[in-house]
Short mmCIF file of C-alpha atoms in Angstrom, two decimals:
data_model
loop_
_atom_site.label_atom_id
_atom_site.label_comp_id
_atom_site.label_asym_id
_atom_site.label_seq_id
_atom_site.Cartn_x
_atom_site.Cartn_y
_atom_site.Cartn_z
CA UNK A 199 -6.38 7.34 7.20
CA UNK A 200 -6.06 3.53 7.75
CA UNK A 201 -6.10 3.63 11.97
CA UNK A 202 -5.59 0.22 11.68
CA UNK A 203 -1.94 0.16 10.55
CA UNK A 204 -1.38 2.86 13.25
CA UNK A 205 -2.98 1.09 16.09
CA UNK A 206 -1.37 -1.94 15.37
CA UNK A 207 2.33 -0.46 15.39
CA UNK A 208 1.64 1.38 18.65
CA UNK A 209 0.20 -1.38 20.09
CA UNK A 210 3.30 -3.51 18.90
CA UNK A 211 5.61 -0.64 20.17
CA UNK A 212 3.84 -0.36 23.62
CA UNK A 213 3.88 -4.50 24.20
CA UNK A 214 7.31 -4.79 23.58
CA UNK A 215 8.43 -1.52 25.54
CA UNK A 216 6.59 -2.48 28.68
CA UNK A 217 8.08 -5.92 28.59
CA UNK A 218 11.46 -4.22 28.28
CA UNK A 219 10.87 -1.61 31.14
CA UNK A 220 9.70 -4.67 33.27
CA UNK A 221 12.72 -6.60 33.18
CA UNK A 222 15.09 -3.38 33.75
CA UNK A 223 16.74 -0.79 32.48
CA UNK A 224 16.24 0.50 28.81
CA UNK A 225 19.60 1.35 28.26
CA UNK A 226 20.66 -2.39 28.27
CA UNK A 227 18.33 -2.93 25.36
CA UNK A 228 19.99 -0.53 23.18
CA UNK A 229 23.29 -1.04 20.84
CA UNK A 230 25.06 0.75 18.66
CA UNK A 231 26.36 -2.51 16.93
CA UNK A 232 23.55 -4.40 16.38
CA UNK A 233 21.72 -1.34 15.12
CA UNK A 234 24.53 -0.69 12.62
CA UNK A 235 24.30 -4.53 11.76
CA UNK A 236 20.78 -4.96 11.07
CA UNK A 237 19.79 -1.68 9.35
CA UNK A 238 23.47 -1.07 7.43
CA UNK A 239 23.05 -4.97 6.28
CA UNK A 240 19.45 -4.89 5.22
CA UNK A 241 19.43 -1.76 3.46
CA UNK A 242 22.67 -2.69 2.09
CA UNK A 243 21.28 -5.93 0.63
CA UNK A 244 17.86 -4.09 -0.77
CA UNK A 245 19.75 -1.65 -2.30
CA UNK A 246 21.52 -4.80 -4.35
CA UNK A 247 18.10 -6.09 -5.18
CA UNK A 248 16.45 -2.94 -6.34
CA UNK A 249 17.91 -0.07 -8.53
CA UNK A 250 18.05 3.06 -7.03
CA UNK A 251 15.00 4.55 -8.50
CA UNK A 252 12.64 1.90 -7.37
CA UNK A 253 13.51 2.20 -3.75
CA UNK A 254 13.11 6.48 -3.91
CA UNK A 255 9.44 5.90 -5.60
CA UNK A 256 8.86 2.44 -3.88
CA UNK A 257 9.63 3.01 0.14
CA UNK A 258 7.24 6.59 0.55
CA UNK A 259 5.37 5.12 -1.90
CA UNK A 260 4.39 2.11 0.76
CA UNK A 261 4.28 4.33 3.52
CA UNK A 262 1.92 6.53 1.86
CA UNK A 263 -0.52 3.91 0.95
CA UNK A 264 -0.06 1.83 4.23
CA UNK A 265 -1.38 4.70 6.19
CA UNK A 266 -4.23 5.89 3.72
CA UNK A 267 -7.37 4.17 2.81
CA UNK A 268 -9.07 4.77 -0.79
CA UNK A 269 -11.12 7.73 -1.07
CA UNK A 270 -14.09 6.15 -1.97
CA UNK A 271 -15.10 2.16 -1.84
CA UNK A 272 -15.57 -0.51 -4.81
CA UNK A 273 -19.87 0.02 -3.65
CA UNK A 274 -19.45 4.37 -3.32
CA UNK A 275 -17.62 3.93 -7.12
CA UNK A 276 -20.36 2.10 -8.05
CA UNK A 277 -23.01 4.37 -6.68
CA UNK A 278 -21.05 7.63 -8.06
CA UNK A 279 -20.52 6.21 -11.33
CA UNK A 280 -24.67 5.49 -12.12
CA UNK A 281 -24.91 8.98 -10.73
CA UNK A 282 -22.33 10.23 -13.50
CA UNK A 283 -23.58 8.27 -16.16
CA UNK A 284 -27.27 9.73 -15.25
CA UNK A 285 -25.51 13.15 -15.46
CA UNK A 286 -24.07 12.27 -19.01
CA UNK A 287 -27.62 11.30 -20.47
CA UNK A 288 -29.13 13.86 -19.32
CA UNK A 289 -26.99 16.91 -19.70
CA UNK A 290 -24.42 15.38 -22.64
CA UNK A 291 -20.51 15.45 -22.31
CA UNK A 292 -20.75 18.86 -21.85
CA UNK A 293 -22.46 18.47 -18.25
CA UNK A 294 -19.40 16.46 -16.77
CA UNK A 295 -17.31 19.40 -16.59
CA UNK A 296 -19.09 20.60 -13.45
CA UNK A 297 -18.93 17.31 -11.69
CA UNK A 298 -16.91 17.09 -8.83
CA UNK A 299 -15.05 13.82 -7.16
CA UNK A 300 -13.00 12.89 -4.36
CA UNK A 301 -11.05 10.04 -6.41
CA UNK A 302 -8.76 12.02 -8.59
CA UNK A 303 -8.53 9.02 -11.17
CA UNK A 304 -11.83 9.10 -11.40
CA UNK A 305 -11.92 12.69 -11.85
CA UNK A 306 -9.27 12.44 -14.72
CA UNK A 307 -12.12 9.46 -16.56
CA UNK A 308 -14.61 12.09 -16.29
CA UNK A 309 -12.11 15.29 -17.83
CA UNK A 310 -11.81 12.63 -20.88
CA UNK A 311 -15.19 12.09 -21.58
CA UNK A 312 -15.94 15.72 -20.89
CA UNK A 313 -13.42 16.81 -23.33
CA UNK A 314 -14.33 14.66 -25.84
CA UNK A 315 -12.08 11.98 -26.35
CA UNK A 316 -12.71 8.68 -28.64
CA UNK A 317 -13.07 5.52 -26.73
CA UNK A 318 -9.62 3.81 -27.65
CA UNK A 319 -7.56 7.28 -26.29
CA UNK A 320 -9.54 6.76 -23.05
CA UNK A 321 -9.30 2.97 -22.79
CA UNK A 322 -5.58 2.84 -23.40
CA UNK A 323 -4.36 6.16 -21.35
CA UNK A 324 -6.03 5.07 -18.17
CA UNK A 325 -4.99 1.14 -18.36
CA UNK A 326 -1.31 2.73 -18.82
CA UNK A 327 -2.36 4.95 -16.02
CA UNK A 328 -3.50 1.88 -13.82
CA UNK A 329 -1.18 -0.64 -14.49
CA UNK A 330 2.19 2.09 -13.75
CA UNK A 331 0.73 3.26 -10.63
CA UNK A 332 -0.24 -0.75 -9.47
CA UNK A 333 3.56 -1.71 -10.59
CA UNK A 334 5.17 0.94 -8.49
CA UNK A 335 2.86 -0.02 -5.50
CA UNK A 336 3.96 -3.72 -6.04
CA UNK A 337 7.39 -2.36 -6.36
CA UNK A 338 6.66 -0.78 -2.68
CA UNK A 339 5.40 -3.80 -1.20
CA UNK A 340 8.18 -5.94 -2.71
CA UNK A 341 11.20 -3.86 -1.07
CA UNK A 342 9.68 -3.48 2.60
CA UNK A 343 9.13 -7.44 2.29
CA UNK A 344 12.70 -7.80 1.15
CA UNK A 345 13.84 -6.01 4.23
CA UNK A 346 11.53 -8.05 6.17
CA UNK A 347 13.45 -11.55 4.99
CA UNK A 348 17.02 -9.38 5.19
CA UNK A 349 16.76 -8.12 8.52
CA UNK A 350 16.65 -11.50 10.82
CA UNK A 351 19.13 -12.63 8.87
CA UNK A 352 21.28 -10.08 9.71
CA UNK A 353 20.34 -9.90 13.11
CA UNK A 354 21.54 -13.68 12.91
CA UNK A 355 25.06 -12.52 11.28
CA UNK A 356 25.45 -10.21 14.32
CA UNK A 357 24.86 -12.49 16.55
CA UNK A 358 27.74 -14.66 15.16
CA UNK A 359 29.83 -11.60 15.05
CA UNK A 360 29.41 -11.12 18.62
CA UNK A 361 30.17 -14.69 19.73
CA UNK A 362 33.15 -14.56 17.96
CA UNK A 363 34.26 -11.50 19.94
CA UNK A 364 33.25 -13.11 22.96
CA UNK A 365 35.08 -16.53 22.31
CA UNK A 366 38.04 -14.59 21.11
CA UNK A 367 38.64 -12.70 24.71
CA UNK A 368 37.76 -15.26 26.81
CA UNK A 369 40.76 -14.64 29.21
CA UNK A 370 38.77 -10.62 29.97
CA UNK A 371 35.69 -11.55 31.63
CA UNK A 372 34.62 -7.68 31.76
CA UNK A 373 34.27 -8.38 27.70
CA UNK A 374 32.06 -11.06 27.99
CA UNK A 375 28.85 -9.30 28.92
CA UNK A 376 29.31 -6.96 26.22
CA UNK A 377 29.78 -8.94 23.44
CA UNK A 378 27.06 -11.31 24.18
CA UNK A 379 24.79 -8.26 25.05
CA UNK A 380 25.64 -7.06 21.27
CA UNK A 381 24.57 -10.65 20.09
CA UNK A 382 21.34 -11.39 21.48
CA UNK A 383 20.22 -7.73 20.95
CA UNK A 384 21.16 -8.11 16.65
CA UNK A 385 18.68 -11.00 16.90
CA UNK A 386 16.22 -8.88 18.83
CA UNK A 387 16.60 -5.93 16.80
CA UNK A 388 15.86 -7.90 13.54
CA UNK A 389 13.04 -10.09 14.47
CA UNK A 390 11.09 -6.52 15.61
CA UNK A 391 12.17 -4.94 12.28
CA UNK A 392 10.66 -7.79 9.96
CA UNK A 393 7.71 -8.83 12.23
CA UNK A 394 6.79 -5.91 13.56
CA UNK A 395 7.18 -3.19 10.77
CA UNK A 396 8.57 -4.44 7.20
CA UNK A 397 6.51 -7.91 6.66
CA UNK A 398 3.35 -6.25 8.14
CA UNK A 399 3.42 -3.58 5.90
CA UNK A 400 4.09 -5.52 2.95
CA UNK A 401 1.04 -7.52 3.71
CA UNK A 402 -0.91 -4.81 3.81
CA UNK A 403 0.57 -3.27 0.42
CA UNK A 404 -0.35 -6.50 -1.03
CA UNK A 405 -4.29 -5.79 0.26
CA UNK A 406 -3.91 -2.69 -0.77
CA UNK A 407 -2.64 -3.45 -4.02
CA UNK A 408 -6.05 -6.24 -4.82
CA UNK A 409 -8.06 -3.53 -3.98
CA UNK A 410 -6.82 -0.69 -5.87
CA UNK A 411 -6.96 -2.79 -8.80
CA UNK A 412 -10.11 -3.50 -8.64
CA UNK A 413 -11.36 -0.65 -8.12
CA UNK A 414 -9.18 1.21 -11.25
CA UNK A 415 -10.58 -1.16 -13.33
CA UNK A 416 -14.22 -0.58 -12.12
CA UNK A 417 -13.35 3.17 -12.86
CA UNK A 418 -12.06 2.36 -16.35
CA UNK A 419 -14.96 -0.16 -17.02
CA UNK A 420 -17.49 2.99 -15.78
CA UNK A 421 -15.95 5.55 -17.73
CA UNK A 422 -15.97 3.45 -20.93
CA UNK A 423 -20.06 2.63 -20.60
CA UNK A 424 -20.37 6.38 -20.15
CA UNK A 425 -18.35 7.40 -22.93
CA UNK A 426 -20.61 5.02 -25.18
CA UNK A 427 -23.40 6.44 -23.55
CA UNK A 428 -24.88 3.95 -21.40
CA UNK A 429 -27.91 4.15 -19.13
CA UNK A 430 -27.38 4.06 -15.62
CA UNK A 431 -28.94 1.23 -14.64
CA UNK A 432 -26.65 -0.52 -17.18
CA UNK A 433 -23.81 1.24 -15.30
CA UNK A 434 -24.59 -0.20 -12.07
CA UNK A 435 -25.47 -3.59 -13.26
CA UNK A 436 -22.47 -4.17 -15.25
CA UNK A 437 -20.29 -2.59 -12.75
CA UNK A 438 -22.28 -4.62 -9.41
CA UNK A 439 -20.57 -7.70 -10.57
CA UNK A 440 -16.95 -6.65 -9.28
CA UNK A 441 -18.72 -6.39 -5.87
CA UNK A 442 -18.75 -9.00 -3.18
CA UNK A 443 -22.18 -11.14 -3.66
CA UNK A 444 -23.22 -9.89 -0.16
CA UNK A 445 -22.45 -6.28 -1.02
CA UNK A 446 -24.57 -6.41 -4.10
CA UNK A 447 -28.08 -6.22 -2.81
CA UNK A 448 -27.24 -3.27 -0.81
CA UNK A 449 -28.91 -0.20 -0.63
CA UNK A 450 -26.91 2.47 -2.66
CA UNK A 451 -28.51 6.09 -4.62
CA UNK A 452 -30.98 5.47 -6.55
CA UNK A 453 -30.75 6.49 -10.21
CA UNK A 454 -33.36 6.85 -12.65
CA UNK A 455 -34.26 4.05 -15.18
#
């Protein structure tokens, strides 16, 4: 699990709720109104930019992967990949069937070359594989940031709503408090929602989404050295350079010449 993500929401939640609590009572922080406003309005609005099946895949899509870290890192993939390939020399194809992996595209690299299958089959079905599952994170990180720029807006159209009902009964002064109430709290209600939760997250996707991609293609470029039988030590040189420079001299398994 990414704590990160986690700790920063609850910390963002607990800030803002003790700043509330300190100035009075919670109830005059919450509105019916502005709530409909800002989340009606911005979903509204996302569901015009997006089709329909891009925001079912997309939103738990970004959830999911805002939350989670990879199962293993760009270095471990390098590390478990010589180990693999050291496997492959010495016990053939055949000997891949019994390895085991946490990363389950990984996992489906090494089913290919365990099976058999010609270089081309492998090259092109994980690519495909990669690039669908890297469009559909994008896709993810593209509708929580297009929430993000809906919602202050929104909060900003409520606001003029509730001016407008405030100017227009001027003569009830019991109305007044109200409507301004419902204004200022659409403007509060939207900046939280796109600072706090949608543009946050789709910065992270967007980390998430760099890092994923390299390490898919690392996968793919591992597999494919394998497949052609490779030595190991070619493995983890070719496959050092998609490493940070720092990371590079670090200590990881050895594997046999």
């Amino acid at each position: 699990m990414d704590i990160m993500t986690g700790v920063g929401l609850v910390s963002g939640i607990i800030v803002v709720s003790v700043m509330v609590l300190m100035g009075g009572d919670l109830h005059m922080f919450i509105s019916e109104h502005a709530m409909i406003i800002i989340f009606g309005g911005s979903i509204a609005a996302t569901m015009i930019r997006f089709p329909l099946s891009a925001i079912l895949h997309g939103l738990p899509l970004g959830a999911k992967f805002a939350f989670t870290l990879s199962r293993l890192s760009a270095r471990d993939l390098v590390d478990e990949l010589a180990r693999i390939a050291e496997i492959a020399r010495k016990q053939g194809p055949v000997g891949l069937e019994k390895v085991e992996t946490d990363e389950p595209f990984l996992a489906k690299g090494i089913r290919y070359v365990a099976d058999g299958y010609d270089l081309e089959f492998i090259r092109d079905n994980m690519e495909r594989d990669r690039d669908n599952f890297l469009m559909h994170l994008d896709e993810g990180g593209k509708i929580y940031r297009a929430i993000g720029d809906c919602a202050p807006a929104f909060g900003m159209i409520g606001t003029l709503i509730g001016m407008v009902q405030m100017f227009a009964n001027m003569t009830d002064p019991s109305k007044l408090g109200p409507f301004m109430a419902t204004a200022l709290l659409a403007t509060l209600y939207g900046a939280l929602v796109a600072n706090l939760f949608c543009l946050p997250i789709a910065d992270k996707l967007h980390g998430k989404l760099l890092d994923e991609e390299t390490n898919r293609t690392l996968i793919i470029d591992g597999i494919l050295m394998i497949r052609d039988s490779k030595s190991p030590t070619l493995v983890r040189e070719m496959l050092l350079a998609y490493l940070p420079e720092k990371h590079r001299d670090e200590e990881g398994e050895p594997v046999p010449a």
